[in-house]
Amino acid sequence: MQIRLEPKPYATAEADALVTYVFEKDDKFDGALGEINRAMDGRLASLAQGGEISGRSLELVLLHFPKGIASQRLLLVGAGKPGKFSPADLRKIAGTALRHLKSRGVRSFVFLAREGEHGPAAAQATVEGLIAADFESDKYRSDRKNREIQSVSLAGFNGGLDANLEAAIQHGKAIAESQNFARDLINEPSNRLTPRMLAAKAEEMARGAGLGIEILDERKIAELKMGALIGVAQGSVEPPRVIVVRYEPQMPKPGGPVLGLIGKAVTFDTGGISIKPANNMEKMKYDMGGGATMLGAMRALAELKPSISVVAVVPATENMPGGRAQKPGDVQVAMSGKTIEVINTDAEGRLILADAIFYARKLGCTHLIDAATLTGAIEVALANVHVGAFGTPREYLDKFLDSTKAAGEKMWPMPIDDEYQEMIKSHIADIRNTGSGKGGGAITAAWFLKEFAEDTPWVHLDIASTCWVDEGRPWLAKGPTGVAIRSIVDFALKM
Ligand code: BES
Ligand code: ZN
Ligand code: ZN
């Protein structure tokens, strides 16, 4: 799909469709929409009068052969109340329009921004919405449809200089294409994405993007004494990998911050000896979503070039039962030297992250963000609406939350008070890998990670319920969402 600025006035631009949006207000047909209404002899206004064009959020009205417009169709998308409108809405509107038109075989359209929200930030959000909406999960379907949007041109945007808009378009492309790169990885079934295959894909991405990469194999992992990761991996015939990807700015500041991005990549989580029920187990192919998120963020950062160093550390393994698998009650020694009583082998994400977080600090990371499909409990707390965001110190978490707002991703701050730390104390070892009390499962999991982040500024994102959606949305296919990448990239660029 090509995205470019439309050089002609929107009314004379020839495409399969012209897309714009309508607010839920009495004087709907002002500005450009007023022009269109007049060219169409007031037909839009009469449709509004009859209630067919209400402006209700994401309402779709498709008209054919609109008078006075060179494009063959006019698609009006509801934009809701004008007061609350933001670039986040443009992302959804553009994405919804794309999916609607694509399903009807349309191949090109002009997207017309309305007066008001039409600067570079709006252009970037529109591009992000278009590219993310274009993603499908039908790679392995022989009957997949060949429907393709070949080109979208943007009209009505105004950044003062066209150069600003061009830069915003490139920025949006880098981010959304990286989101789709991560979504492709998340979609892959575990027989087509083992830890070794994930490492190979990361290597290919890093070489293409000009990033540094190092893959730690099982020998190196043993040498480094990553006992918590090894404990999880030992049940599988597939060896683990730790993927380390590096971005260096052109002029690194000596003693400057180094951001560590740690992502859980369990390429399949059976639960291990604490085995999961068969129902829905196939979903556990996406238990590498945190790792994919960080690889996607690195891919975008390689293009957007932040001024700080960034290192991604992605521990990759399967979690399998087997003759050599670790068992409930086993004690493992993490790389940091802390001893862990493994109460439940299905709480494996925190184990592999323990060593990865510690290793990232060893590599010199001064600030950390981790992302993981860590707990079912986060779905109980926040459903599939918000990502659970934990972190210390609070100011560091708050800075990160500012980026989530800028990126239009819903995340909610979760508590991490000391009382929860009590719940992961063990009689046998330093800590246990599940909470002892009832409830607070996402918080005790976060506390487990904090035991390895210690005082290094750290944010933990539990994406278990947001990294994958079982139902499609008008602007996004069902399946992997690519959530958190936009926020992490925004944060790294502002750091
Ligand atoms: N990968 C799961 C968490 C998960 C659940 C991700 C549902 C996506 C959807 C994780 O490894 C896990 O099994 N966690 C357990 C922890 C428990 C044993 C303390 C859980 O949440 O049930
Ligand atoms: Zn598990
Ligand atoms: Zn898991």
GROMACS .gro file of N, CA and C in nm, residues 182 186 198 261-266 285-297 312-315 353 369-374 461-464 467 483-485 488:
model
  126
  182ALA      N    1   0.579  -0.716   1.423
  182ALA     CA    2   0.560  -0.787   1.549
  182ALA      C    3   0.435  -0.877   1.541
  186ILE      N    4   0.386  -1.278   1.610
  186ILE     CA    5   0.294  -1.327   1.713
  186ILE      C    6   0.197  -1.430   1.653
  198LEU      N    7   1.286  -1.781   1.598
  198LEU     CA    8   1.264  -1.642   1.638
  198LEU      C    9   1.396  -1.565   1.634
  261LEU      N   10   1.503  -0.290   2.688
  261LEU     CA   11   1.369  -0.336   2.654
  261LEU      C   12   1.368  -0.489   2.664
  262ILE      N   13   1.299  -0.540   2.763
  262ILE     CA   14   1.302  -0.685   2.788
  262ILE      C   15   1.166  -0.743   2.755
  263GLY      N   16   1.162  -0.847   2.671
  263GLY     CA   17   1.033  -0.901   2.629
  263GLY      C   18   1.025  -1.052   2.644
  264LYS      N   19   0.920  -1.097   2.709
  264LYS     CA   20   0.898  -1.242   2.728
  264LYS      C   21   0.868  -1.308   2.594
  265ALA      N   22   0.947  -1.412   2.561
  265ALA     CA   23   0.921  -1.485   2.436
  265ALA      C   24   0.913  -1.635   2.465
  266VAL      N   25   0.800  -1.677   2.522
  266VAL     CA   26   0.775  -1.820   2.537
  266VAL      C   27   0.702  -1.860   2.409
  285LYS      N   28   0.052  -1.989   2.166
  285LYS     CA   29   0.156  -1.953   2.068
  285LYS      C   30   0.188  -1.804   2.078
  286TYR      N   31   0.094  -1.727   2.132
  286TYR     CA   32   0.123  -1.581   2.139
  286TYR      C   33   0.189  -1.541   2.270
  287ASP      N   34   0.240  -1.642   2.344
  287ASP     CA   35   0.309  -1.611   2.469
  287ASP      C   36   0.449  -1.553   2.446
  288MET      N   37   0.481  -1.530   2.317
  288MET     CA   38   0.606  -1.462   2.285
  288MET      C   39   0.577  -1.316   2.246
  289GLY      N   40   0.454  -1.270   2.277
  289GLY     CA   41   0.412  -1.136   2.236
  289GLY      C   42   0.499  -1.025   2.293
  290GLY      N   43   0.546  -1.040   2.414
  290GLY     CA   44   0.631  -0.936   2.474
  290GLY      C   45   0.763  -0.924   2.399
  291GLY      N   46   0.820  -1.038   2.363
  291GLY     CA   47   0.945  -1.039   2.288
  291GLY      C   48   0.925  -0.974   2.151
  292ALA      N   49   0.815  -1.010   2.085
  292ALA     CA   50   0.785  -0.952   1.953
  292ALA      C   51   0.767  -0.802   1.964
  293THR      N   52   0.704  -0.758   2.072
  293THR     CA   53   0.683  -0.615   2.096
  293THR      C   54   0.818  -0.542   2.099
  294MET      N   55   0.913  -0.597   2.171
  294MET     CA   56   1.043  -0.530   2.183
  294MET      C   57   1.121  -0.534   2.053
  295LEU      N   58   1.109  -0.645   1.978
  295LEU     CA   59   1.176  -0.651   1.847
  295LEU      C   60   1.112  -0.550   1.752
  296GLY      N   61   0.980  -0.537   1.760
  296GLY     CA   62   0.910  -0.439   1.678
  296GLY      C   63   0.952  -0.297   1.715
  297ALA      N   64   0.963  -0.270   1.843
  297ALA     CA   65   1.004  -0.136   1.888
  297ALA      C   66   1.145  -0.105   1.838
  312ALA      N   67   1.768  -0.430   2.345
  312ALA     CA   68   1.656  -0.523   2.371
  312ALA      C   69   1.714  -0.657   2.415
  313VAL      N   70   1.655  -0.715   2.518
  313VAL     CA   71   1.695  -0.848   2.564
  313VAL      C   72   1.570  -0.935   2.563
  314VAL      N   73   1.570  -1.036   2.476
  314VAL     CA   74   1.451  -1.120   2.460
  314VAL      C   75   1.485  -1.266   2.490
  315PRO      N   76   1.444  -1.314   2.608
  315PRO     CA   77   1.467  -1.456   2.639
  315PRO      C   78   1.360  -1.539   2.569
  353LEU      N   79   1.214  -1.389   3.264
  353LEU     CA   80   1.236  -1.243   3.270
  353LEU      C   81   1.332  -1.206   3.382
  369ILE      N   82   1.227  -0.124   3.058
  369ILE     CA   83   1.085  -0.149   3.032
  369ILE      C   84   1.075  -0.296   2.996
  370ASP      N   85   0.982  -0.369   3.060
  370ASP     CA   86   0.959  -0.505   3.013
  370ASP      C   87   0.815  -0.517   2.967
  371ALA      N   88   0.792  -0.607   2.872
  371ALA     CA   89   0.656  -0.635   2.825
  371ALA      C   90   0.640  -0.786   2.823
  372ALA      N   91   0.525  -0.833   2.874
  372ALA     CA   92   0.506  -0.977   2.883
  372ALA      C   93   0.358  -1.012   2.888
  373THR      N   94   0.324  -1.124   2.820
  373THR     CA   95   0.192  -1.184   2.839
  373THR      C   96   0.204  -1.264   2.968
  374LEU      N   97   0.198  -1.193   3.081
  374LEU     CA   98   0.246  -1.254   3.205
  374LEU      C   99   0.139  -1.327   3.285
  461LEU      N  100   0.497  -0.400   3.172
  461LEU     CA  101   0.368  -0.397   3.103
  461LEU      C  102   0.314  -0.539   3.091
  462ASP      N  103   0.202  -0.565   3.158
  462ASP     CA  104   0.139  -0.696   3.145
  462ASP      C  105   0.039  -0.687   3.030
  463ILE      N  106   0.077  -0.748   2.917
  463ILE     CA  107  -0.005  -0.738   2.795
  463ILE      C  108  -0.082  -0.867   2.767
  464ALA      N  109  -0.097  -0.952   2.871
  464ALA     CA  110  -0.161  -1.084   2.849
  464ALA      C  111  -0.300  -1.071   2.787
  467CYS      N  112  -0.263  -0.811   2.404
  467CYS     CA  113  -0.171  -0.838   2.293
  467CYS      C  114  -0.243  -0.913   2.181
  483VAL      N  115   0.010  -0.403   2.045
  483VAL     CA  116  -0.002  -0.302   2.151
  483VAL      C  117   0.133  -0.277   2.220
  484ALA      N  118   0.151  -0.156   2.266
  484ALA     CA  119   0.266  -0.109   2.347
  484ALA      C  120   0.383  -0.059   2.263
  485ILE      N  121   0.392  -0.101   2.138
  485ILE     CA  122   0.507  -0.057   2.057
  485ILE      C  123   0.506   0.095   2.040
  488ILE      N  124   0.621   0.268   2.363
  488ILE     CA  125   0.763   0.246   2.394
  488ILE      C  126   0.850   0.331   2.301
   0.00000   0.00000   0.00000
